[in-house]
Amino acid sequence: FESAFTGFHGDFDNNFVPAVLIGLNTFASQVLFTISLPLLLVWPFCRGKWMDRKLTAGSHGNQEVLDELQKGEFVLHEHPVEYRVNSLRLYNMVFIFNIIKLGGTMVTAGYLRNHLMVWGIFAPRYIFEGVSFLVVCATMLLSYLLLLRVDDTLAGWVGKLRDYCKTQ
């Protein structure tokens, strides 16, 4: 039981710190995956120089392709509606996947309600999936709001930069 509290010594005055540590230990993978969802949108635009060379060789000197490659992920800010629609679509897919997981666990627990191990295996798994779903939903909401905030701030910065470049 002490392995969950590595790095913290002594007794705790309340149960808040141990609850947070155990919650982070239990749901860290779901939280990290959900927070990193925006990277799935940006990845095709920043694959690295090795991919740029492969694409440049395949484009046979097409100037439009070369210009797009040089812009990187700033191409996303030239099409803000598509970027927001694709990000919302990505978050919806993850949400639906988690609903399917929760629904499957619910159906299994309901179907096996007369099983000998219902309170030992199926009910705890159902409760765990329900709490996991709530954690993922809360993290997705915060991550999506952060994505929108960063997108708005970056779009404003790019707009100011373009205005400044036009005056020069």
CSV table of C-alpha atoms in Angstrom, one decimal:
chain,number,residue,atom,x,y,z
A,1,PHE,CA,0.0,0.0,0.0
A,2,GLU,CA,2.9,2.3,0.6
A,3,SER,CA,4.0,2.1,-3.1
A,4,ALA,CA,1.4,4.7,-4.1
A,5,PHE,CA,2.9,7.3,-1.9
A,6,THR,CA,6.5,7.1,-3.1
A,7,GLY,CA,8.2,10.4,-2.5
A,8,PHE,CA,6.0,11.4,0.5
A,9,HIS,CA,7.1,10.5,4.0
A,10,GLY,CA,5.0,10.2,7.1
A,11,ASP,CA,1.4,10.2,7.9
A,12,PHE,CA,-1.1,12.5,6.3
A,13,ASP,CA,-3.4,14.7,8.3
A,14,ASN,CA,-6.3,14.2,5.9
A,15,ASN,CA,-7.1,11.9,3.0
A,16,PHE,CA,-6.9,14.4,0.3
A,17,VAL,CA,-3.3,14.0,-0.7
A,18,PRO,CA,-3.4,10.2,-0.7
A,19,ALA,CA,-6.7,10.3,-2.8
A,20,VAL,CA,-5.1,12.6,-5.4
A,21,LEU,CA,-2.0,10.4,-5.6
A,22,ILE,CA,-3.9,7.2,-6.1
A,23,GLY,CA,-6.2,8.9,-8.6
A,24,LEU,CA,-3.2,10.2,-10.6
A,25,ASN,CA,-1.7,6.7,-10.5
A,26,THR,CA,-4.9,5.1,-11.6
A,27,PHE,CA,-6.0,7.5,-14.4
A,28,ALA,CA,-2.7,8.9,-15.6
A,29,SER,CA,-2.8,7.1,-18.9
A,30,GLN,CA,-6.3,8.4,-19.8
A,31,VAL,CA,-5.4,11.9,-18.7
A,32,LEU,CA,-2.1,11.9,-20.7
A,33,PHE,CA,-3.8,10.5,-23.8
A,34,THR,CA,-6.6,13.0,-23.7
A,35,ILE,CA,-4.3,16.0,-23.1
A,36,SER,CA,-2.1,14.9,-26.1
A,37,LEU,CA,-5.1,14.7,-28.5
A,38,PRO,CA,-4.2,18.0,-30.2
A,39,LEU,CA,-0.8,16.6,-31.2
A,40,LEU,CA,-2.7,14.2,-33.5
A,41,LEU,CA,-3.9,17.2,-35.5
A,42,VAL,CA,-0.6,19.0,-35.6
A,43,TRP,CA,1.6,15.9,-36.3
A,44,PRO,CA,1.1,15.7,-40.1
A,45,PHE,CA,2.4,19.2,-40.4
A,46,CYS,CA,5.6,18.8,-38.3
A,47,ARG,CA,6.9,15.4,-39.1
A,48,GLY,CA,10.4,16.5,-39.4
A,49,LYS,CA,12.9,17.3,-42.1
A,50,TRP,CA,13.3,13.7,-43.2
A,51,MET,CA,9.7,13.6,-44.3
A,52,ASP,CA,10.0,17.0,-46.0
A,53,ARG,CA,12.9,15.6,-48.2
A,54,LYS,CA,10.8,12.6,-49.2
A,55,LEU,CA,7.8,14.8,-50.1
A,56,THR,CA,10.0,17.3,-51.9
A,57,ALA,CA,11.5,14.5,-54.0
A,58,GLY,CA,8.0,13.2,-54.9
A,59,SER,CA,6.6,16.7,-55.8
A,60,HIS,CA,9.0,17.1,-58.7
A,61,GLY,CA,9.6,20.8,-58.0
A,62,ASN,CA,5.9,21.8,-57.6
A,63,GLN,CA,6.2,25.3,-55.9
A,64,GLU,CA,2.8,25.1,-54.1
A,65,VAL,CA,3.8,21.8,-52.3
A,66,LEU,CA,7.1,23.3,-51.4
A,67,ASP,CA,5.4,26.5,-50.0
A,68,GLU,CA,3.0,24.3,-47.9
A,69,LEU,CA,5.9,22.3,-46.5
A,70,GLN,CA,7.7,25.4,-45.4
A,71,LYS,CA,4.7,26.8,-43.5
A,72,GLY,CA,4.5,23.7,-41.3
A,73,GLU,CA,1.6,23.8,-38.8
A,74,PHE,CA,0.8,27.4,-39.5
A,75,VAL,CA,-1.2,26.0,-42.5
A,76,LEU,CA,-3.8,25.2,-39.9
A,77,HIS,CA,-4.3,28.9,-39.2
A,78,GLU,CA,-5.0,29.7,-42.8
A,79,HIS,CA,-8.1,27.4,-42.5
A,80,PRO,CA,-9.4,28.0,-39.0
A,81,VAL,CA,-12.9,26.6,-39.6
A,82,GLU,CA,-11.5,23.3,-40.9
A,83,TYR,CA,-9.0,23.2,-38.0
A,84,ARG,CA,-11.8,23.6,-35.4
A,85,VAL,CA,-14.1,21.1,-37.2
A,86,ASN,CA,-11.4,18.5,-37.3
A,87,SER,CA,-10.4,19.0,-33.7
A,88,LEU,CA,-14.1,18.7,-32.6
A,89,ARG,CA,-14.4,15.6,-34.8
A,90,LEU,CA,-11.3,14.1,-33.1
A,91,TYR,CA,-12.7,14.8,-29.6
A,92,ASN,CA,-16.1,13.4,-30.6
A,93,MET,CA,-14.4,10.1,-31.8
A,94,VAL,CA,-12.6,9.7,-28.5
A,95,PHE,CA,-15.9,10.5,-26.6
A,96,ILE,CA,-17.8,7.9,-28.6
A,97,PHE,CA,-15.1,5.3,-28.1
A,98,ASN,CA,-15.3,5.9,-24.3
A,99,ILE,CA,-19.1,5.7,-24.5
A,100,ILE,CA,-18.8,2.3,-26.3
A,101,LYS,CA,-16.4,1.1,-23.6
A,102,LEU,CA,-18.7,2.1,-20.8
A,103,GLY,CA,-21.8,0.7,-22.6
A,104,GLY,CA,-20.0,-2.6,-23.2
A,105,THR,CA,-19.1,-2.8,-19.5
A,106,MET,CA,-22.6,-1.9,-18.5
A,107,VAL,CA,-24.1,-4.6,-20.8
A,108,THR,CA,-21.7,-7.2,-19.5
A,109,ALA,CA,-22.3,-6.4,-15.9
A,110,GLY,CA,-26.1,-6.5,-16.5
A,111,TYR,CA,-25.9,-9.8,-18.4
A,112,LEU,CA,-23.7,-11.4,-15.8
A,113,ARG,CA,-25.7,-10.1,-12.8
A,114,ASN,CA,-26.4,-13.6,-11.6
A,115,HIS,CA,-22.8,-14.7,-11.8
A,116,LEU,CA,-21.0,-15.8,-8.7
A,117,MET,CA,-18.3,-13.1,-9.0
A,118,VAL,CA,-20.6,-10.2,-9.9
A,119,TRP,CA,-19.5,-8.2,-6.9
A,120,GLY,CA,-15.9,-9.3,-7.1
A,121,ILE,CA,-15.2,-8.6,-10.8
A,122,PHE,CA,-18.0,-7.1,-12.9
A,123,ALA,CA,-19.4,-4.4,-10.5
A,124,PRO,CA,-16.0,-3.0,-9.7
A,125,ARG,CA,-15.1,-2.9,-13.4
A,126,TYR,CA,-18.3,-1.1,-14.1
A,127,ILE,CA,-17.6,1.4,-11.4
A,128,PHE,CA,-14.1,1.9,-12.6
A,129,GLU,CA,-15.3,2.5,-16.2
A,130,GLY,CA,-17.8,5.0,-15.0
A,131,VAL,CA,-15.2,7.0,-13.0
A,132,SER,CA,-12.8,6.7,-15.9
A,133,PHE,CA,-15.4,8.0,-18.3
A,134,LEU,CA,-16.0,11.0,-16.0
A,135,VAL,CA,-12.3,11.7,-15.7
A,136,VAL,CA,-11.8,11.5,-19.5
A,137,CYS,CA,-14.8,13.7,-20.2
A,138,ALA,CA,-13.5,16.4,-17.7
A,139,THR,CA,-10.0,16.2,-19.2
A,140,MET,CA,-11.4,16.4,-22.7
A,141,LEU,CA,-13.4,19.5,-21.9
A,142,LEU,CA,-10.4,21.2,-20.3
A,143,SER,CA,-8.1,20.1,-23.1
A,144,TYR,CA,-10.5,21.3,-25.8
A,145,LEU,CA,-11.0,24.7,-24.1
A,146,LEU,CA,-7.2,25.0,-23.9
A,147,LEU,CA,-6.9,24.2,-27.6
A,148,LEU,CA,-9.4,26.8,-28.5
A,149,ARG,CA,-7.7,29.4,-26.3
A,150,VAL,CA,-4.3,28.7,-27.8
A,151,ASP,CA,-5.7,28.8,-31.3
A,152,ASP,CA,-7.4,32.2,-30.7
A,153,THR,CA,-4.3,33.6,-29.1
A,154,LEU,CA,-2.0,32.3,-31.9
A,155,ALA,CA,-4.4,33.5,-34.6
A,156,GLY,CA,-4.4,37.0,-33.0
A,157,TRP,CA,-0.6,37.0,-32.9
A,158,VAL,CA,-0.4,35.9,-36.5
A,159,GLY,CA,-2.9,38.6,-37.5
A,160,LYS,CA,-0.8,41.3,-35.7
A,161,LEU,CA,2.3,39.9,-37.4
A,162,ARG,CA,0.8,40.1,-40.8
A,163,ASP,CA,-0.5,43.6,-40.2
A,164,TYR,CA,3.0,44.7,-39.0
A,165,CYS,CA,4.6,43.1,-42.1
A,166,LYS,CA,2.1,44.9,-44.4
A,167,THR,CA,3.1,48.3,-42.9
A,168,GLN,CA,6.8,47.7,-43.4
